[in-house]
PDB file of C-alpha atoms in Angstrom:
ATOM      1  CA  UNK A  13     -18.475 -14.205 -12.288  1.00 46.00           C
ATOM      2  CA  UNK A  14     -18.518 -10.353 -11.795  1.00 50.00           C
ATOM      3  CA  UNK A  15     -17.405  -8.135 -15.047  1.00 57.00           C
ATOM      4  CA  UNK A  16     -16.934  -5.154 -12.844  1.00 69.00           C
ATOM      5  CA  UNK A  17     -13.647  -4.535 -11.833  1.00 83.00           C
ATOM      6  CA  UNK A  18     -11.899  -1.765  -9.303  1.00 87.00           C
ATOM      7  CA  UNK A  19      -8.799  -0.399  -9.904  1.00 90.00           C
ATOM      8  CA  UNK A  20      -7.154   0.215  -6.494  1.00 91.00           C
ATOM      9  CA  UNK A  21      -4.689   2.814  -5.185  1.00 92.00           C
ATOM     10  CA  UNK A  22      -3.648   4.258  -1.590  1.00 94.00           C
ATOM     11  CA  UNK A  23      -3.887   7.749  -1.293  1.00 94.00           C
ATOM     12  CA  UNK A  24      -1.915   9.010   2.174  1.00 95.00           C
ATOM     13  CA  UNK A  25      -4.126  11.750   3.163  1.00 93.00           C
ATOM     14  CA  UNK A  26      -2.210  12.867   6.221  1.00 94.00           C
ATOM     15  CA  UNK A  27       1.456  13.216   6.826  1.00 94.00           C
ATOM     16  CA  UNK A  28       3.063   9.964   8.334  1.00 95.00           C
ATOM     17  CA  UNK A  29       3.775  10.723  11.993  1.00 95.00           C
ATOM     18  CA  UNK A  30       7.244   9.127  11.851  1.00 96.00           C
ATOM     19  CA  UNK A  31       9.712   6.757   9.791  1.00 96.00           C
ATOM     20  CA  UNK A  32       8.011   3.501  11.254  1.00 97.00           C
ATOM     21  CA  UNK A  33       4.619   4.689   9.954  1.00 96.00           C
ATOM     22  CA  UNK A  34       5.764   6.032   6.898  1.00 95.00           C
ATOM     23  CA  UNK A  35       7.494   2.571   6.133  1.00 97.00           C
ATOM     24  CA  UNK A  36       4.275   0.665   7.125  1.00 97.00           C
ATOM     25  CA  UNK A  37       2.103   3.044   4.313  1.00 96.00           C
ATOM     26  CA  UNK A  38       4.857   1.982   1.786  1.00 95.00           C
ATOM     27  CA  UNK A  39       4.513  -1.321   2.364  1.00 96.00           C
ATOM     28  CA  UNK A  40       0.503  -0.905   1.912  1.00 96.00           C
ATOM     29  CA  UNK A  41       0.959   1.310  -1.121  1.00 95.00           C
ATOM     30  CA  UNK A  42       3.407  -1.572  -2.463  1.00 96.00           C
ATOM     31  CA  UNK A  43       0.875  -4.133  -1.840  1.00 96.00           C
ATOM     32  CA  UNK A  44      -2.073  -2.342  -3.473  1.00 94.00           C
ATOM     33  CA  UNK A  45      -0.132  -1.741  -6.526  1.00 93.00           C
ATOM     34  CA  UNK A  46       0.772  -5.311  -6.654  1.00 94.00           C
ATOM     35  CA  UNK A  47      -3.089  -6.336  -6.464  1.00 92.00           C
ATOM     36  CA  UNK A  48      -4.912  -2.896  -8.215  1.00 88.00           C
ATOM     37  CA  UNK A  49      -7.279  -5.030 -10.220  1.00 89.00           C
ATOM     38  CA  UNK A  50     -10.208  -6.095  -7.740  1.00 88.00           C
ATOM     39  CA  UNK A  51     -13.883  -6.917  -8.254  1.00 85.00           C
ATOM     40  CA  UNK A  52     -14.248  -6.029  -4.141  1.00 86.00           C
ATOM     41  CA  UNK A  53     -11.715  -4.052  -2.270  1.00 89.00           C
ATOM     42  CA  UNK A  54     -12.660  -5.930   0.986  1.00 90.00           C
ATOM     43  CA  UNK A  55     -10.479  -8.619  -0.041  1.00 91.00           C
ATOM     44  CA  UNK A  56      -7.217  -6.449   0.284  1.00 93.00           C
ATOM     45  CA  UNK A  57      -8.385  -5.508   4.105  1.00 94.00           C
ATOM     46  CA  UNK A  58      -6.850  -8.404   5.771  1.00 95.00           C
ATOM     47  CA  UNK A  59      -3.401  -8.030   4.360  1.00 96.00           C
ATOM     48  CA  UNK A  60      -3.528  -4.276   4.926  1.00 96.00           C
ATOM     49  CA  UNK A  61      -4.482  -4.842   8.789  1.00 96.00           C
ATOM     50  CA  UNK A  62      -1.521  -7.051   9.207  1.00 96.00           C
ATOM     51  CA  UNK A  63       0.802  -4.519   7.617  1.00 96.00           C
ATOM     52  CA  UNK A  64      -0.297  -1.618   9.702  1.00 96.00           C
ATOM     53  CA  UNK A  65      -0.356  -3.828  12.937  1.00 95.00           C
ATOM     54  CA  UNK A  66      -1.707  -2.825  16.041  1.00 95.00           C
ATOM     55  CA  UNK A  67      -2.517   0.772  16.731  1.00 96.00           C
ATOM     56  CA  UNK A  68      -4.742   1.401  13.303  1.00 97.00           C
ATOM     57  CA  UNK A  69      -8.267   0.802  12.520  1.00 95.00           C
ATOM     58  CA  UNK A  70      -8.774  -0.485   9.138  1.00 95.00           C
ATOM     59  CA  UNK A  71     -12.408  -0.316   7.941  1.00 93.00           C
ATOM     60  CA  UNK A  72     -13.836  -1.107   4.609  1.00 89.00           C
ATOM     61  CA  UNK A  73     -16.657  -1.419   2.049  1.00 79.00           C
ATOM     62  CA  UNK A  74     -16.930  -2.605  -1.289  1.00 76.00           C
ATOM     63  CA  UNK A  75     -15.274   0.303  -2.907  1.00 83.00           C
ATOM     64  CA  UNK A  76     -13.077   1.789  -0.288  1.00 91.00           C
ATOM     65  CA  UNK A  77     -10.590   0.652   2.837  1.00 94.00           C
ATOM     66  CA  UNK A  78      -9.779   3.487   5.052  1.00 93.00           C
ATOM     67  CA  UNK A  79      -7.201   3.628   7.653  1.00 96.00           C
ATOM     68  CA  UNK A  80      -6.917   5.505  11.065  1.00 96.00           C
ATOM     69  CA  UNK A  81      -4.618   5.843  14.141  1.00 96.00           C
ATOM     70  CA  UNK A  82      -6.497   4.721  16.671  1.00 95.00           C
ATOM     71  CA  UNK A  83      -7.927   7.342  18.962  1.00 92.00           C
ATOM     72  CA  UNK A  84      -7.591   9.869  16.252  1.00 92.00           C
ATOM     73  CA  UNK A  85     -10.806  11.200  13.978  1.00 92.00           C
ATOM     74  CA  UNK A  86      -9.159  12.010  10.893  1.00 93.00           C
ATOM     75  CA  UNK A  87      -8.262   9.164   8.344  1.00 94.00           C
ATOM     76  CA  UNK A  88      -4.498   8.679   7.675  1.00 96.00           C
ATOM     77  CA  UNK A  89      -4.796   6.991   4.122  1.00 96.00           C
ATOM     78  CA  UNK A  90      -7.606   5.463   1.983  1.00 95.00           C
ATOM     79  CA  UNK A  91      -7.809   2.689  -0.535  1.00 95.00           C
ATOM     80  CA  UNK A  92     -10.294   3.512  -3.380  1.00 92.00           C
ATOM     81  CA  UNK A  93     -11.049   2.553  -6.957  1.00 90.00           C
ATOM     82  CA  UNK A  94      -9.153   4.929  -9.164  1.00 86.00           C
ATOM     83  CA  UNK A  95     -12.088   4.763 -11.673  1.00 86.00           C
ATOM     84  CA  UNK A  96     -14.292   6.791  -9.662  1.00 84.00           C
ATOM     85  CA  UNK A  97     -12.412   8.561  -7.166  1.00 83.00           C
ATOM     86  CA  UNK A  98      -9.644  11.318  -7.031  1.00 82.00           C
ATOM     87  CA  UNK A  99      -8.093  11.173  -3.363  1.00 83.00           C
ATOM     88  CA  UNK A 100      -4.647  12.262  -3.282  1.00 83.00           C
ATOM     89  CA  UNK A 101      -1.729  12.140  -0.916  1.00 83.00           C
ATOM     90  CA  UNK A 102      -1.285  14.710   1.762  1.00 83.00           C
ATOM     91  CA  UNK A 103       1.699  16.736  -0.213  1.00 78.00           C
ATOM     92  CA  UNK A 104      -0.127  17.139  -3.135  1.00 81.00           C
ATOM     93  CA  UNK A 105      -1.405  20.299  -4.567  1.00 78.00           C
ATOM     94  CA  UNK A 106      -5.212  20.795  -4.089  1.00 72.00           C
ATOM     95  CA  UNK A 107      -7.065  20.863  -7.443  1.00 68.00           C
ATOM     96  CA  UNK A 108      -8.747  24.256  -8.168  1.00 67.00           C
ATOM     97  CA  UNK A 109     -12.505  23.981  -7.840  1.00 67.00           C
ATOM     98  CA  UNK A 110     -15.204  25.863  -9.053  1.00 66.00           C
ATOM     99  CA  UNK A 111     -16.554  26.823 -12.512  1.00 66.00           C
ATOM    100  CA  UNK A 112     -14.338  25.756 -15.524  1.00 61.00           C
ATOM    101  CA  UNK A 113     -15.086  26.917 -18.898  1.00 60.00           C
ATOM    102  CA  UNK A 114     -16.509  24.279 -21.375  1.00 59.00           C
ATOM    103  CA  UNK A 115     -14.486  22.590 -23.910  1.00 63.00           C
ATOM    104  CA  UNK A 116     -17.446  23.124 -26.259  1.00 64.00           C
ATOM    105  CA  UNK A 117     -17.448  27.068 -26.676  1.00 60.00           C
ATOM    106  CA  UNK A 118     -20.459  27.262 -28.738  1.00 61.00           C
ATOM    107  CA  UNK A 119     -22.411  25.690 -25.345  1.00 59.00           C
ATOM    108  CA  UNK A 120     -21.024  28.383 -23.065  1.00 57.00           C
ATOM    109  CA  UNK A 121     -22.842  30.729 -21.377  1.00 57.00           C
ATOM    110  CA  UNK A 122     -21.687  34.383 -22.614  1.00 58.00           C
ATOM    111  CA  UNK A 123     -19.137  36.106 -20.016  1.00 57.00           C
ATOM    112  CA  UNK A 124     -20.203  39.870 -19.201  1.00 60.00           C
ATOM    113  CA  UNK A 125     -18.227  42.473 -21.143  1.00 62.00           C
ATOM    114  CA  UNK A 126     -17.144  39.953 -23.546  1.00 54.00           C
ATOM    115  CA  UNK A 127     -17.721  39.451 -27.229  1.00 53.00           C
ATOM    116  CA  UNK A 128     -20.052  36.057 -27.546  1.00 52.00           C
ATOM    117  CA  UNK A 129     -18.392  33.365 -28.860  1.00 52.00           C
ATOM    118  CA  UNK A 130     -20.066  31.129 -31.525  1.00 54.00           C
ATOM    119  CA  UNK A 131     -22.887  32.198 -34.508  1.00 56.00           C
ATOM    120  CA  UNK A 132     -24.161  35.651 -34.208  1.00 53.00           C
ATOM    121  CA  UNK A 133     -27.988  36.122 -34.315  1.00 53.00           C
ATOM    122  CA  UNK A 134     -29.366  38.200 -36.860  1.00 54.00           C
ATOM    123  CA  UNK A 135     -30.334  42.037 -35.438  1.00 53.00           C
ATOM    124  CA  UNK A 136     -33.849  43.027 -35.438  1.00 49.00           C
TER     125      UNK A 136
END
């Protein structure tokens, strides 16, 4: 018996092409939300294939399921493990990247032209 569980979620990465596709994706989202705790996400794939129907590829691994429109290179949506991924819906703002300040200011590197934070060292 496995003790590792995954928290499944669906991220729709590109805008649905039409109302029918949006409805299918919302049905997938509802299904995934009803079955979030999984040992292996592959168990969800057959049901997702059924919900999406023809015209879609549904490919999976143990920790993800991705959906594509047949004949297109970009991924339409992904089912992933919330505990170690952060995929987002197409309409959500992008999280800023780059260096972020440490929450432990005593471990921070000094910023040029600013007074260093933390204990000062004795002058020589």
